[in-house]
Short mmCIF file of C-alpha atoms and ligand atoms in Angstrom, two decimals:
data_model
loop_
_atom_site.label_atom_id
_atom_site.label_comp_id
_atom_site.label_asym_id
_atom_site.label_seq_id
_atom_site.Cartn_x
_atom_site.Cartn_y
_atom_site.Cartn_z
CA MET D 1148 0.00 0.01 0.00
CA LYS D 1149 1.43 3.40 -1.00
CA THR D 1150 1.66 5.97 1.75
CA ILE D 1151 0.10 9.18 0.75
CA ASP D 1152 1.65 11.88 2.91
CA LEU D 1153 -0.59 14.89 3.11
CA ARG D 1154 0.68 16.25 6.48
CA SER D 1155 2.55 19.25 4.97
CA ASP D 1156 4.17 20.69 1.93
CA THR D 1157 7.41 20.38 3.90
CA VAL D 1158 7.55 16.60 3.42
CA THR D 1159 8.51 17.10 -0.24
CA LEU D 1160 11.70 15.45 -1.49
CA PRO D 1161 14.01 17.03 -4.03
CA SER D 1162 13.45 15.87 -7.61
CA PRO D 1163 16.28 14.05 -9.41
CA GLU D 1164 17.05 17.30 -11.31
CA MET D 1165 17.29 19.27 -8.04
CA ARG D 1166 19.59 16.65 -6.57
CA GLN D 1167 21.75 16.98 -9.68
CA ALA D 1168 21.83 20.80 -9.22
CA ILE D 1169 22.84 20.26 -5.57
CA ALA D 1170 25.59 17.79 -6.58
CA GLU D 1171 27.03 20.19 -9.16
CA ALA D 1172 26.83 23.36 -7.04
CA GLU D 1173 29.81 25.63 -7.07
CA LEU D 1174 30.78 26.27 -3.45
CA GLY D 1175 32.64 28.67 -1.16
CA ASP D 1176 32.46 29.90 2.38
CA ASP D 1177 29.29 31.91 2.61
CA VAL D 1178 30.22 33.49 5.98
CA PHE D 1179 33.07 35.10 4.01
CA GLY D 1180 30.59 35.98 1.32
CA ASP D 1181 32.43 33.56 -1.04
CA ASP D 1182 29.77 31.04 -1.98
CA PRO D 1183 28.81 31.83 -5.63
CA THR D 1184 25.67 29.75 -5.53
CA VAL D 1185 24.39 31.45 -2.38
CA ASN D 1186 25.23 34.82 -3.92
CA ARG D 1187 23.31 33.77 -7.08
CA LEU D 1188 20.27 32.58 -5.12
CA GLU D 1189 20.22 35.87 -3.06
CA ALA D 1190 20.47 37.99 -6.20
CA MET D 1191 17.67 35.98 -7.90
CA ALA D 1192 15.44 36.19 -4.77
CA ALA D 1193 15.98 39.94 -4.42
CA GLU D 1194 15.12 40.43 -8.08
CA VAL D 1195 12.04 38.22 -8.09
CA MET D 1196 10.72 40.08 -5.01
CA GLY D 1197 11.65 43.47 -6.33
CA LYS D 1198 13.90 44.21 -3.40
CA ASP D 1199 17.53 45.38 -3.15
CA ALA D 1200 18.97 42.48 -1.31
CA ALA D 1201 18.29 39.01 0.11
CA LEU D 1202 19.65 36.59 2.72
CA LEU D 1203 19.51 32.77 2.77
CA THR D 1204 18.47 31.49 6.17
CA THR D 1205 18.02 28.04 7.66
CA SER D 1206 14.19 28.31 8.07
CA GLY D 1207 11.12 30.45 7.90
CA THR D 1208 11.30 30.78 11.67
CA GLN D 1209 14.87 32.13 11.47
CA SER D 1210 13.94 34.52 8.69
CA ASN D 1211 11.02 35.91 10.64
CA LEU D 1212 13.06 36.31 13.84
CA ALA D 1213 16.00 37.93 12.04
CA ALA D 1214 13.51 40.25 10.35
CA MET D 1215 11.90 41.28 13.61
CA LEU D 1216 15.30 41.86 15.23
CA ALA D 1217 16.53 43.86 12.25
CA HIS D 1218 13.37 46.09 12.20
CA CYS D 1219 13.00 46.59 15.92
CA GLN D 1220 14.82 47.57 19.07
CA ARG D 1221 14.73 45.42 22.24
CA GLY D 1222 11.55 46.28 24.22
CA ASP D 1223 9.52 47.13 21.09
CA GLU D 1224 6.12 45.64 20.32
CA VAL D 1225 5.35 43.75 17.10
CA ILE D 1226 1.83 43.76 15.86
CA VAL D 1227 0.79 40.27 14.54
CA GLY D 1228 -2.42 38.61 13.70
CA ASP D 1229 -3.87 36.43 16.47
CA GLU D 1230 -3.66 33.45 14.10
CA ALA D 1231 -0.12 34.26 12.94
CA HIS D 1232 2.47 31.53 12.56
CA ILE D 1233 4.96 33.90 14.25
CA LEU D 1234 2.67 33.99 17.30
CA HIS D 1235 1.70 30.32 17.52
CA TYR D 1236 4.49 28.23 16.03
CA GLU D 1237 7.86 29.88 16.36
CA ALA D 1238 8.63 28.92 19.87
CA GLY D 1239 8.18 32.48 21.22
CA GLY D 1240 11.57 33.45 19.76
CA ALA D 1241 10.50 37.06 19.55
CA PHE D 1242 9.99 37.18 23.33
CA ALA D 1243 12.66 34.79 24.41
CA LEU D 1244 15.49 35.75 22.16
CA GLY D 1245 14.50 39.15 20.85
CA GLY D 1246 13.12 40.89 23.98
CA LEU D 1247 10.14 41.89 21.79
CA GLY D 1248 6.54 41.83 22.66
CA LEU D 1249 4.03 40.31 20.24
CA ARG D 1250 0.78 42.28 20.27
CA PRO D 1251 -1.99 40.13 18.63
CA VAL D 1252 -4.78 41.77 16.74
CA ARG D 1253 -7.73 39.89 15.21
CA ASN D 1254 -7.29 37.95 11.93
CA ASP D 1255 -10.48 37.56 10.00
CA ASP D 1256 -11.09 34.17 8.31
CA GLN D 1257 -9.30 35.48 5.23
CA GLY D 1258 -6.12 36.12 7.26
CA ARG D 1259 -6.55 39.87 7.08
CA LEU D 1260 -5.73 42.05 10.08
CA ASP D 1261 -8.59 44.03 11.53
CA LEU D 1262 -7.40 47.52 10.54
CA GLY D 1263 -9.39 49.25 13.34
CA GLU D 1264 -7.62 46.93 15.92
CA VAL D 1265 -4.27 47.58 14.29
CA ARG D 1266 -4.79 51.31 14.65
CA SER D 1267 -5.77 50.95 18.30
CA ALA D 1268 -2.81 48.64 18.96
CA ILE D 1269 -0.25 51.17 17.67
CA ARG D 1270 1.15 52.83 20.74
CA GLY D 1271 1.52 56.56 21.32
CA HIS D 1272 4.57 58.24 22.76
CA ASP D 1273 3.63 58.05 26.43
CA VAL D 1274 6.60 56.72 28.43
CA HIS D 1275 4.37 54.06 29.93
CA PHE D 1276 3.99 52.27 26.63
CA PRO D 1277 6.39 49.95 24.83
CA PRO D 1278 7.11 51.44 21.41
CA THR D 1279 5.40 49.82 18.38
CA GLY D 1280 8.21 48.68 16.10
CA LEU D 1281 6.65 46.65 13.29
CA VAL D 1282 3.51 45.20 11.70
CA CYS D 1283 3.63 41.57 10.42
CA LEU D 1284 1.48 40.02 7.80
CA GLU D 1285 1.25 36.42 6.56
CA ASN D 1286 0.41 35.38 2.98
CA THR D 1287 -0.79 32.75 2.32
CA HIS D 1288 -2.22 32.42 5.80
CA ASN D 1289 -1.54 29.03 7.37
CA ARG D 1290 -4.06 28.92 10.27
CA CYS D 1291 -6.65 30.80 8.18
CA GLY D 1292 -6.78 27.82 5.81
CA GLY D 1293 -4.09 28.80 3.27
CA SER D 1294 -6.12 31.94 2.49
CA VAL D 1295 -4.74 34.54 0.14
CA LEU D 1296 -4.24 38.23 0.90
CA SER D 1297 -4.95 40.32 -2.19
CA GLU D 1298 -3.01 43.37 -3.32
CA ASP D 1299 -5.86 45.55 -1.91
CA ASP D 1300 -5.50 43.89 1.50
CA LEU D 1301 -1.76 44.48 1.52
CA ALA D 1302 -2.09 48.04 0.32
CA ALA D 1303 -4.53 48.87 3.12
CA VAL D 1304 -2.08 47.76 5.76
CA ARG D 1305 0.76 49.62 3.95
CA ARG D 1306 -1.25 52.83 4.03
CA LEU D 1307 -2.07 52.46 7.72
CA ALA D 1308 1.56 51.63 8.63
CA ASP D 1309 2.75 54.63 6.63
CA GLU D 1310 0.50 56.96 8.65
CA TYR D 1311 2.58 55.98 11.70
CA GLY D 1312 5.94 55.50 10.04
CA LEU D 1313 5.98 51.76 10.82
CA PRO D 1314 7.74 49.08 8.74
CA VAL D 1315 5.81 46.03 7.54
CA HIS D 1316 7.23 42.51 7.41
CA LEU D 1317 5.49 39.83 5.38
CA ASP D 1318 5.78 36.20 6.47
CA GLY D 1319 5.44 34.91 2.94
CA ALA D 1320 6.48 31.31 3.69
CA ARG D 1321 3.99 30.48 0.91
CA LEU D 1322 3.98 33.78 -1.01
CA PHE D 1323 4.49 32.00 -4.32
CA ASN D 1324 1.31 30.06 -3.63
CA ALA D 1325 -0.49 33.39 -3.10
CA ALA D 1326 0.94 34.75 -6.37
CA VAL D 1327 -0.10 31.64 -8.35
CA ALA D 1328 -3.55 31.75 -6.74
CA LEU D 1329 -4.03 35.40 -7.70
CA GLY D 1330 -2.30 35.03 -11.04
CA VAL D 1331 0.10 37.86 -10.37
CA HIS D 1332 3.89 38.17 -10.26
CA VAL D 1333 5.09 37.70 -6.75
CA SER D 1334 6.78 41.14 -6.73
CA ARG D 1335 3.33 42.72 -6.88
CA LEU D 1336 2.60 41.26 -3.52
CA ALA D 1337 6.03 42.07 -2.09
CA ARG D 1338 5.99 45.72 -3.08
CA TYR D 1339 3.65 46.64 -0.19
CA VAL D 1340 6.06 45.53 2.48
CA ASP D 1341 9.53 46.44 3.68
CA SER D 1342 10.68 42.93 4.10
CA VAL D 1343 9.43 39.53 2.98
CA ALA D 1344 10.53 35.98 3.88
CA PHE D 1345 9.64 33.07 1.58
CA SER D 1346 10.28 29.37 2.15
CA LEU D 1347 12.30 27.12 -0.05
CA CYS D 1348 11.43 24.04 1.79
CA LYS D 1349 7.55 24.08 1.38
CA GLY D 1350 5.79 24.19 -1.96
CA LEU D 1351 9.12 24.89 -3.82
CA ALA D 1352 10.19 21.38 -2.63
CA CYS D 1353 13.75 22.20 -1.56
CA PRO D 1354 15.23 20.16 1.36
CA VAL D 1355 15.89 23.23 3.49
CA GLY D 1356 15.91 27.01 3.62
CA SER D 1357 14.18 30.27 3.50
CA VAL D 1358 15.12 33.62 1.97
CA LEU D 1359 14.58 37.03 3.55
CA CYS D 1360 14.44 40.02 1.21
CA GLY D 1361 14.48 43.76 1.80
CA SER D 1362 16.68 46.92 1.51
CA GLY D 1363 20.46 46.59 1.42
CA GLU D 1364 20.75 48.20 4.85
CA PHE D 1365 18.05 45.98 6.37
CA ILE D 1366 19.59 42.79 5.01
CA ALA D 1367 23.05 43.83 6.37
CA ARG D 1368 21.42 44.06 9.84
CA ALA D 1369 19.58 40.81 9.40
CA ARG D 1370 22.86 39.16 8.29
CA ARG D 1371 24.36 39.92 11.68
CA PHE D 1372 21.31 38.63 13.46
CA ARG D 1373 21.31 35.43 11.35
CA LYS D 1374 24.97 34.91 12.51
CA MET D 1375 23.81 35.47 16.13
CA LEU D 1376 21.12 32.96 15.71
CA GLY D 1377 23.49 30.33 14.52
CA GLY D 1378 22.51 30.61 10.92
CA GLY D 1379 25.92 31.52 9.37
CA MET D 1380 26.45 28.48 7.16
CA ARG D 1381 29.59 27.72 5.29
CA GLN D 1382 29.33 25.88 1.95
CA ALA D 1383 25.66 26.78 1.94
CA GLY D 1384 25.60 26.57 -1.85
CA ILE D 1385 24.55 22.98 -1.30
CA ILE D 1386 21.28 24.41 -0.07
CA ALA D 1387 21.15 27.46 -2.34
CA ALA D 1388 21.58 25.29 -5.46
CA ALA D 1389 18.14 23.70 -4.75
CA GLY D 1390 16.73 27.20 -4.22
CA VAL D 1391 18.06 28.37 -7.62
CA TYR D 1392 16.63 25.33 -9.27
CA ALA D 1393 13.31 25.82 -7.50
CA LEU D 1394 12.94 29.52 -8.47
CA GLU D 1395 13.56 28.54 -12.06
CA ASN D 1396 11.48 25.34 -12.18
CA MET D 1397 9.11 24.84 -9.23
CA VAL D 1398 6.96 28.00 -9.04
CA ASP D 1399 4.52 27.57 -11.90
CA ARG D 1400 3.78 23.94 -10.92
CA LEU D 1401 2.22 25.27 -7.64
CA ALA D 1402 -1.00 25.60 -9.69
CA GLU D 1403 -1.11 21.78 -9.81
CA ASP D 1404 -1.01 21.66 -6.03
CA HIS D 1405 -3.89 24.13 -5.84
CA GLU D 1406 -5.85 22.10 -8.40
CA ASN D 1407 -5.27 18.93 -6.46
CA ALA D 1408 -6.34 20.70 -3.22
CA ARG D 1409 -9.56 21.73 -4.93
CA LEU D 1410 -10.15 18.17 -6.04
CA LEU D 1411 -9.35 16.83 -2.61
CA ALA D 1412 -11.74 19.32 -0.99
CA GLU D 1413 -14.50 18.58 -3.40
CA GLY D 1414 -14.17 14.89 -2.79
CA LEU D 1415 -13.96 15.27 1.03
CA SER D 1416 -17.07 17.50 1.08
CA SER D 1417 -19.06 14.84 -0.71
CA ILE D 1418 -18.39 12.34 2.17
CA PRO D 1419 -21.21 12.35 4.73
CA GLY D 1420 -20.07 13.99 8.00
CA ILE D 1421 -17.17 15.94 6.50
CA SER D 1422 -17.35 19.73 6.37
CA LEU D 1423 -14.59 21.89 4.93
CA ALA D 1424 -13.20 24.41 7.36
CA PRO D 1425 -12.88 26.61 5.18
CA PRO D 1426 -12.86 25.73 1.42
CA PRO D 1427 -9.28 25.85 0.21
CA GLN D 1428 -7.70 28.82 -1.65
CA SER D 1429 -4.25 27.29 -2.18
CA ASP D 1430 -2.59 23.97 -1.18
CA LEU D 1431 -3.96 23.63 2.37
CA VAL D 1432 -7.23 21.78 3.02
CA PHE D 1433 -8.92 21.80 6.46
CA PHE D 1434 -11.93 19.88 7.45
CA THR D 1435 -13.94 18.55 10.38
CA ALA D 1436 -15.67 15.16 10.65
CA LYS D 1437 -18.93 14.96 12.56
CA GLY D 1438 -19.08 12.20 15.16
CA TRP D 1439 -15.35 11.52 15.11
CA ASP D 1440 -12.59 12.09 17.62
CA LEU D 1441 -10.19 13.81 15.17
CA GLU D 1442 -7.07 12.42 16.84
CA GLU D 1443 -8.49 8.93 16.39
CA LEU D 1444 -9.50 9.59 12.82
CA VAL D 1445 -6.00 10.80 11.95
CA GLY D 1446 -4.60 7.62 13.56
CA ARG D 1447 -6.99 5.37 11.71
CA LEU D 1448 -6.22 7.16 8.38
CA GLY D 1449 -2.48 6.66 9.11
CA GLU D 1450 -3.10 2.93 9.46
CA ARG D 1451 -4.58 3.12 5.92
CA GLY D 1452 -1.57 4.99 4.61
CA VAL D 1453 -3.12 8.47 4.47
CA LEU D 1454 -1.06 10.81 6.58
CA CYS D 1455 -2.57 14.10 7.81
CA LEU D 1456 -2.54 16.29 10.91
CA ASP D 1457 -5.03 16.97 13.72
CA GLU D 1458 -4.67 20.73 14.05
CA GLY D 1459 -6.82 21.39 17.18
CA GLY D 1460 -10.36 20.75 16.10
CA ARG D 1461 -9.64 20.41 12.39
CA ILE D 1462 -7.75 18.00 10.20
CA ARG D 1463 -5.25 19.45 7.82
CA MET D 1464 -4.26 17.85 4.46
CA VAL D 1465 -1.71 19.52 2.16
CA THR D 1466 -1.07 18.91 -1.51
CA HIS D 1467 2.50 19.25 -2.83
CA TYR D 1468 5.17 18.13 -5.29
CA GLY D 1469 5.10 14.31 -5.20
CA ILE D 1470 1.30 14.20 -4.73
CA GLU D 1471 -0.41 13.48 -8.06
CA ARG D 1472 -4.04 13.62 -8.93
CA ARG D 1473 -4.23 9.81 -8.72
CA ASP D 1474 -2.87 9.99 -5.08
CA VAL D 1475 -5.63 12.43 -4.20
CA GLU D 1476 -8.20 10.08 -5.74
CA GLU D 1477 -6.78 7.14 -3.82
CA ALA D 1478 -6.68 9.13 -0.54
CA LEU D 1479 -10.35 9.97 -1.06
CA VAL D 1480 -11.24 6.30 -1.56
CA ARG D 1481 -9.51 5.44 1.73
CA VAL D 1482 -11.11 8.27 3.60
CA ARG D 1483 -14.53 7.34 2.21
CA GLU D 1484 -14.13 3.70 3.17
CA LEU D 1485 -13.08 4.47 6.72
CA MET D 1486 -15.82 6.97 7.28
CA ALA D 1487 -18.41 4.55 5.86
CA ALA D 1488 -17.23 1.87 8.30
CA GLY D 1489 -18.04 4.33 11.11
CA ALA D 1490 -16.29 5.73 14.20
C1 PLP C 509 3.21 30.69 7.45
C2 PLP C 509 4.43 30.10 7.91
N1 PLP C 509 5.42 30.87 8.39
C3 PLP C 509 6.59 30.41 8.79
C4 PLP C 509 6.86 29.07 8.85
C5 PLP C 509 8.11 28.55 9.47
O1 PLP C 509 8.91 27.88 8.58
P1 PLP C 509 9.99 26.82 9.07
O2 PLP C 509 9.23 25.56 9.38
O3 PLP C 509 10.93 26.72 7.92
O4 PLP C 509 10.68 27.46 10.27
C6 PLP C 509 5.84 28.17 8.43
C7 PLP C 509 6.00 26.65 8.59
O5 PLP C 509 5.11 25.95 8.32
C8 PLP C 509 4.59 28.68 8.00
O6 PLP C 509 3.58 27.91 7.63
#
């Protein structure tokens, strides 16, 4: 029985061509700035995002933390959505390592920040208050179901931040998914923010890495923080080569993942007891199953070779490179059979 791993788009394995690119990568010591493949990836990433400079990091978590540190001073407050990955899943690095406060404001089900709440959360100059240092956005939005922020959504936050002279950072771990879903070039989404981090190791199917992009001065500061966080890597061209390959070859195919997610969602919603929570907009599919303990359902699906995650009251399935249409169809057969057999 084939295992169909729908837990995350991070479970992707590099394609034979990507492995070849890794094997043939020209290398140097990147901490000395000498790795030509890292330099190439950073130049490509800056260009595709329409920014001046870029920095390869070990992970999305490291990119986001380096970005917060580079934008803010110790003691500042960072405005984030109450469903933000930075708030929920990054081990509290902003508090623990950065001396930064995270100030949550409401995300709607589309992953947008409530602009009224953002405005009230921005601190005045009274000495009692911690200064507001940064506003963070997420696109696509993980906990809001892989939802996509439009250009209008991003522009509205930009305008508000500009009123107060605040920088905006975008956690764009899946920004290419957002661009593909909207049918726009990714730079159109990045132009509303001062800095953007995108993941190599999710839909782009690289084994590791993330890239942070922004102004030259910002990236120089972030580079020092990356070093402090243990992310100064030596012959990192091994990693960057996969990123270069991915930027050239793995972006457009994200549309297939979205199509497979739509197919999966359609099939799931036709199974009695299953409700989508919400319908997918990109590669993430969330659903509930009436009458089932979800942890048990995930376990029983696992026994049938369909791997997914129980994400606190919802099950998450993610389509990605390595999951074909026939895998989605097979997964649906197995879910349907299990559900028909009953809890
Ligand atoms: C929206 C978002 N931001 C950041 C991250 C963190 O990325 P990493 O796992 O590479 O640290 C993730 C990981 O799933 C994510 O979904």
